[in-house]
Amino acid sequence: METREVQVGGVRFGAAAGVVLCAGPCAVESAEQLLATARAVKQAGARVLRGGAFKPRTNPRAFQGLGAAGLEILAAAKAETGLLLLTEITSVSQIDAFQRMGVDIFQVGSRNMHNYELLKELGAADVPVLLKRGYMATVDEFAMAADYLAQAGNERVVLCERGIRTFETRTRFTLDVAAVPTLKSIAPWPVAVDPSHAAGRAEYVLPLARAGLAAGADALVVEVHPNPQHALSDGRQSLDFPAFDALAAEIKKLATALGRPVA
Ligand code: PEP
Ligand code: MN
């Protein structure tokens, strides 16, 4: 099926012309942390800044994100750098605040892919959505979740493969590389790959990013932190700035070789 281009601000997902790099910390932790990361990833070639303010953590005692204060920090980073904002929404009640704070792309996390009421409301709100694959969802279930958005009138959808649960424990999840071409054969949406959550370890992020890109990904979403060892969430899989610079340089070369230079 032909991929429909999704335009957000000046960034085009799914365009024949280019692969989009999205990067930033797992969670917004402070203004300093986020701004430093925003500057570093922009410098390396990212167009979209990721970072969670509302974090759906498996452990209820783990850091839950800064909430509304995190959105303000994200807005300040956007104002300074011009990067588009990608941040996770965990409840319908956050939609207004996200729009007010200038969130450009609403991330629906893996744990909320099955939250059909949230999908219907985001469909009606007609905001760009990055929909992550439920880690126990089949490709067909994933495509149908995206169809909830389309059915409600929202055509600005980007899918994101982020790894599924298998018997393997060396990696946090198993990156389903085949999901990229199979999704593209059944759905019109651009497909992003998140190598960070699949890998669970910083040292596997670049090889999985390469694999995702080679399989046809339209975008990559990578976790980056100024000091991964002290990150409040997902530090083990987060790249520091030099590692992200190296990834971006490698990905630019590979994307060019594949005929789709980084946008
Ligand atoms: C995230 O992007 O930080 C995140 C929580 O991802 P996922 O929903 O894929 O686990
Ligand atoms: Mn994370």
Short mmCIF file of C-alpha atoms and ligand atoms in Angstrom, two decimals:
data_model
loop_
_atom_site.label_atom_id
_atom_site.label_comp_id
_atom_site.label_asym_id
_atom_site.label_seq_id
_atom_site.Cartn_x
_atom_site.Cartn_y
_atom_site.Cartn_z
CA MET A 1 0.00 0.00 0.00
CA GLU A 2 1.28 3.48 -0.74
CA THR A 3 2.43 5.41 2.34
CA ARG A 4 0.49 8.61 2.92
CA GLU A 5 2.68 11.51 3.87
CA VAL A 6 1.98 13.03 7.28
CA GLN A 7 3.02 16.67 7.61
CA VAL A 8 3.57 18.26 11.00
CA GLY A 9 4.94 21.77 10.98
CA GLY A 10 7.66 21.66 8.38
CA VAL A 11 8.41 17.98 8.98
CA ARG A 12 7.18 15.31 6.58
CA PHE A 13 6.83 11.72 7.75
CA GLY A 14 6.66 9.11 5.03
CA ALA A 15 7.95 11.38 2.29
CA ALA A 16 10.03 9.61 -0.32
CA ALA A 17 12.52 12.36 0.30
CA GLY A 18 13.54 11.73 3.84
CA VAL A 19 13.86 9.89 7.11
CA VAL A 20 12.96 11.85 10.25
CA LEU A 21 15.07 11.66 13.40
CA CYS A 22 13.21 12.09 16.69
CA ALA A 23 15.24 12.08 19.89
CA GLY A 24 15.23 13.12 23.51
CA PRO A 25 15.06 11.76 27.01
CA CYS A 26 12.63 9.12 28.15
CA ALA A 27 11.25 11.60 30.68
CA VAL A 28 11.51 15.34 31.16
CA GLU A 29 13.42 15.62 34.45
CA SER A 30 14.40 19.30 34.63
CA ALA A 31 14.72 22.36 32.42
CA GLU A 32 18.50 21.94 32.33
CA GLN A 33 18.32 18.27 31.33
CA LEU A 34 15.77 18.86 28.61
CA LEU A 35 17.33 21.99 27.13
CA ALA A 36 20.79 20.48 27.00
CA THR A 37 19.36 17.42 25.27
CA ALA A 38 17.27 19.47 22.86
CA ARG A 39 20.33 21.48 21.78
CA ALA A 40 22.45 18.35 21.38
CA VAL A 41 19.95 16.36 19.33
CA LYS A 42 19.15 19.35 17.14
CA GLN A 43 22.83 19.85 16.47
CA ALA A 44 23.09 16.19 15.47
CA GLY A 45 20.21 16.45 13.01
CA ALA A 46 17.01 15.61 14.88
CA ARG A 47 13.87 17.51 13.87
CA VAL A 48 11.62 16.29 16.66
CA LEU A 49 12.23 16.40 20.42
CA ARG A 50 10.76 13.54 22.41
CA GLY A 51 10.32 13.46 26.19
CA GLY A 52 7.60 12.28 28.51
CA ALA A 53 5.91 14.54 31.05
CA PHE A 54 3.31 11.92 31.97
CA LYS A 55 5.04 8.55 32.30
CA PRO A 56 3.05 5.31 32.39
CA ARG A 57 5.48 3.32 34.52
CA THR A 58 5.14 -0.39 35.13
CA ASN A 59 6.14 0.15 38.75
CA PRO A 60 3.79 2.60 40.52
CA ARG A 61 6.64 3.57 42.86
CA ALA A 62 8.88 4.62 39.95
CA PHE A 63 9.20 8.26 38.79
CA GLN A 64 5.89 9.18 37.17
CA GLY A 65 7.08 12.27 35.30
CA LEU A 66 6.78 15.98 36.08
CA GLY A 67 3.27 16.24 34.65
CA ALA A 68 2.11 19.75 33.75
CA ALA A 69 5.47 21.23 34.81
CA GLY A 70 7.11 18.94 32.27
CA LEU A 71 4.90 20.33 29.51
CA GLU A 72 6.09 23.84 30.35
CA ILE A 73 9.70 22.73 30.10
CA LEU A 74 8.99 21.10 26.74
CA ALA A 75 7.33 24.30 25.50
CA ALA A 76 10.40 26.32 26.52
CA ALA A 77 12.69 23.91 24.65
CA LYS A 78 10.52 24.23 21.55
CA ALA A 79 10.57 28.02 21.80
CA GLU A 80 14.35 28.02 21.94
CA THR A 81 15.20 25.33 19.39
CA GLY A 82 12.26 25.21 17.00
CA LEU A 83 12.15 21.42 17.34
CA LEU A 84 8.71 19.83 17.12
CA LEU A 85 7.45 18.32 20.37
CA LEU A 86 6.55 14.64 20.70
CA THR A 87 5.25 13.67 24.13
CA GLU A 88 3.09 10.94 25.56
CA ILE A 89 -0.55 11.43 26.46
CA THR A 90 -1.95 9.05 29.05
CA SER A 91 -5.46 10.43 29.52
CA VAL A 92 -8.20 12.15 27.56
CA SER A 93 -8.18 14.86 30.25
CA GLN A 94 -4.72 16.02 29.06
CA ILE A 95 -5.72 16.87 25.48
CA ASP A 96 -6.52 20.55 26.11
CA ALA A 97 -3.33 21.20 28.06
CA PHE A 98 -1.25 19.48 25.38
CA GLN A 99 -2.79 21.70 22.71
CA ARG A 100 -2.33 24.84 24.81
CA MET A 101 1.33 24.01 25.42
CA GLY A 102 2.04 23.50 21.73
CA VAL A 103 2.59 19.74 21.67
CA ASP A 104 3.00 18.88 17.99
CA ILE A 105 2.71 15.09 18.05
CA PHE A 106 0.70 13.20 20.67
CA GLN A 107 2.39 9.92 21.55
CA VAL A 108 0.15 7.04 22.53
CA GLY A 109 2.35 4.63 24.41
CA SER A 110 2.56 0.89 24.11
CA ARG A 111 0.48 0.41 27.26
CA ASN A 112 -2.29 2.60 25.86
CA MET A 113 -2.51 1.21 22.33
CA HIS A 114 -5.61 -0.67 23.47
CA ASN A 115 -7.16 2.40 25.12
CA TYR A 116 -9.85 2.83 22.49
CA GLU A 117 -11.60 5.71 24.25
CA LEU A 118 -8.32 7.66 24.17
CA LEU A 119 -7.90 6.79 20.49
CA LYS A 120 -11.44 7.94 19.67
CA GLU A 121 -10.90 11.26 21.45
CA LEU A 122 -7.55 11.82 19.74
CA GLY A 123 -9.23 10.95 16.48
CA ALA A 124 -11.87 13.59 17.07
CA ALA A 125 -9.29 16.15 18.27
CA ASP A 126 -7.57 15.67 14.91
CA VAL A 127 -4.05 16.11 16.28
CA PRO A 128 -0.98 14.32 14.89
CA VAL A 129 -0.52 11.03 16.72
CA LEU A 130 2.46 8.72 17.03
CA LEU A 131 0.88 5.41 17.98
CA LYS A 132 3.22 2.91 19.56
CA ARG A 133 2.62 -0.79 19.16
CA GLY A 134 1.30 -2.60 22.20
CA TYR A 135 4.08 -4.96 23.17
CA MET A 136 1.63 -7.87 23.14
CA ALA A 137 -0.27 -6.73 20.03
CA THR A 138 -0.15 -8.37 16.62
CA VAL A 139 0.48 -6.29 13.53
CA ASP A 140 -3.24 -6.54 12.66
CA GLU A 141 -4.33 -5.41 16.12
CA PHE A 142 -1.89 -2.51 15.81
CA ALA A 143 -3.25 -1.50 12.41
CA MET A 144 -6.81 -1.67 13.77
CA ALA A 145 -5.88 0.58 16.69
CA ALA A 146 -4.66 3.13 14.14
CA ASP A 147 -7.95 2.71 12.32
CA TYR A 148 -9.75 3.98 15.45
CA LEU A 149 -8.02 7.31 14.83
CA ALA A 150 -8.85 7.31 11.13
CA GLN A 151 -12.47 6.31 11.76
CA ALA A 152 -12.83 9.30 14.05
CA GLY A 153 -11.52 11.53 11.27
CA ASN A 154 -7.82 11.76 12.06
CA GLU A 155 -5.50 10.94 9.17
CA ARG A 156 -2.30 12.30 10.71
CA VAL A 157 -1.07 9.02 12.13
CA VAL A 158 2.46 7.66 12.41
CA LEU A 159 2.88 4.08 13.63
CA CYS A 160 5.82 3.12 15.82
CA GLU A 161 7.29 -0.36 16.19
CA ARG A 162 9.00 -0.46 19.61
CA GLY A 163 9.55 -4.15 20.22
CA ILE A 164 7.28 -6.95 21.35
CA ARG A 165 7.48 -9.41 24.22
CA THR A 166 8.95 -12.76 23.28
CA PHE A 167 10.79 -15.49 25.19
CA GLU A 168 14.07 -13.61 24.68
CA THR A 169 15.47 -11.83 27.72
CA ARG A 170 18.86 -10.56 26.47
CA THR A 171 17.03 -7.58 25.04
CA ARG A 172 14.20 -5.78 26.85
CA PHE A 173 11.80 -6.52 24.00
CA THR A 174 12.30 -8.05 20.56
CA LEU A 175 12.35 -5.53 17.73
CA ASP A 176 9.93 -6.88 15.14
CA VAL A 177 11.73 -5.72 12.02
CA ALA A 178 9.17 -7.51 9.86
CA ALA A 179 6.47 -5.26 11.30
CA VAL A 180 7.79 -2.43 9.13
CA PRO A 181 7.07 -4.00 5.72
CA THR A 182 3.99 -5.87 6.94
CA LEU A 183 2.41 -2.70 8.35
CA LYS A 184 3.20 -0.92 5.12
CA SER A 185 1.47 -3.64 3.13
CA ILE A 186 -1.80 -3.28 5.07
CA ALA A 187 -1.95 0.36 6.19
CA PRO A 188 -1.18 3.74 4.61
CA TRP A 189 0.61 5.24 7.63
CA PRO A 190 4.29 6.11 7.89
CA VAL A 191 6.14 3.75 10.20
CA ALA A 192 8.69 4.80 12.81
CA VAL A 193 11.04 2.47 14.65
CA ASP A 194 12.03 2.97 18.29
CA PRO A 195 15.21 0.92 18.76
CA SER A 196 15.69 2.14 22.35
CA HIS A 197 12.77 0.41 24.06
CA ALA A 198 13.30 -2.74 22.01
CA ALA A 199 16.99 -2.91 22.91
CA GLY A 200 16.81 -1.99 26.57
CA ARG A 201 20.58 -1.43 26.36
CA ALA A 202 22.38 1.52 24.83
CA GLU A 203 24.90 -0.72 23.05
CA TYR A 204 22.20 -2.38 20.93
CA VAL A 205 20.43 0.81 19.88
CA LEU A 206 22.54 1.65 16.81
CA PRO A 207 22.37 -1.85 15.24
CA LEU A 208 18.60 -1.97 15.75
CA ALA A 209 18.24 1.54 14.33
CA ARG A 210 20.14 0.40 11.25
CA ALA A 211 17.91 -2.65 10.92
CA GLY A 212 14.75 -0.58 11.24
CA LEU A 213 15.91 1.87 8.63
CA ALA A 214 16.98 -0.88 6.24
CA ALA A 215 13.53 -2.48 6.66
CA GLY A 216 11.91 0.75 5.45
CA ALA A 217 11.26 2.90 8.52
CA ASP A 218 10.22 6.49 7.80
CA ALA A 219 11.46 7.77 11.15
CA LEU A 220 13.52 6.75 14.17
CA VAL A 221 12.69 7.59 17.79
CA VAL A 222 15.76 7.40 20.04
CA GLU A 223 16.21 8.02 23.76
CA VAL A 224 19.04 10.42 24.63
CA HIS A 225 20.09 11.71 28.05
CA PRO A 226 22.93 14.02 29.17
CA ASN A 227 23.92 11.52 31.84
CA PRO A 228 22.23 8.15 31.29
CA GLN A 229 23.62 6.67 34.51
CA HIS A 230 21.60 9.17 36.49
CA ALA A 231 18.43 9.13 34.37
CA LEU A 232 15.19 8.79 36.32
CA SER A 233 13.83 6.36 33.73
CA ASP A 234 15.24 4.13 31.00
CA GLY A 235 18.86 5.14 31.61
CA ARG A 236 20.28 1.79 30.49
CA GLN A 237 18.89 2.21 27.00
CA SER A 238 19.57 5.95 26.70
CA LEU A 239 22.41 7.25 24.55
CA ASP A 240 24.65 10.03 25.82
CA PHE A 241 25.34 12.94 23.47
CA PRO A 242 28.49 11.50 21.81
CA ALA A 243 26.69 8.19 21.21
CA PHE A 244 23.74 9.98 19.65
CA ASP A 245 26.10 12.02 17.46
CA ALA A 246 27.65 8.76 16.28
CA LEU A 247 24.23 7.21 15.65
CA ALA A 248 23.04 10.22 13.68
CA ALA A 249 26.19 10.21 11.55
CA GLU A 250 25.83 6.49 10.82
CA ILE A 251 22.13 6.77 10.09
CA LYS A 252 22.71 9.66 7.69
CA LYS A 253 25.20 7.54 5.73
CA LEU A 254 22.90 4.54 5.67
CA ALA A 255 19.84 6.58 4.73
CA THR A 256 21.73 8.13 1.84
CA ALA A 257 22.88 4.69 0.69
CA LEU A 258 19.24 3.54 0.82
CA GLY A 259 18.18 6.49 -1.32
CA ARG A 260 16.25 8.30 1.43
CA PRO A 261 18.55 10.87 3.04
CA VAL A 262 17.74 12.09 6.54
CA ALA A 263 15.35 15.07 6.34
C1 PEP B 1 8.54 5.93 25.95
O1 PEP B 1 8.52 6.28 24.76
O2 PEP B 1 9.29 6.43 26.81
C2 PEP B 1 7.69 4.80 26.33
C3 PEP B 1 7.16 4.71 27.55
O3 PEP B 1 7.56 3.90 25.35
P1 PEP B 1 6.59 2.64 25.21
O4 PEP B 1 5.20 3.15 25.36
O5 PEP B 1 6.90 2.12 23.86
O6 PEP B 1 6.97 1.67 26.32
MN MN B 2 11.33 5.33 27.81
#
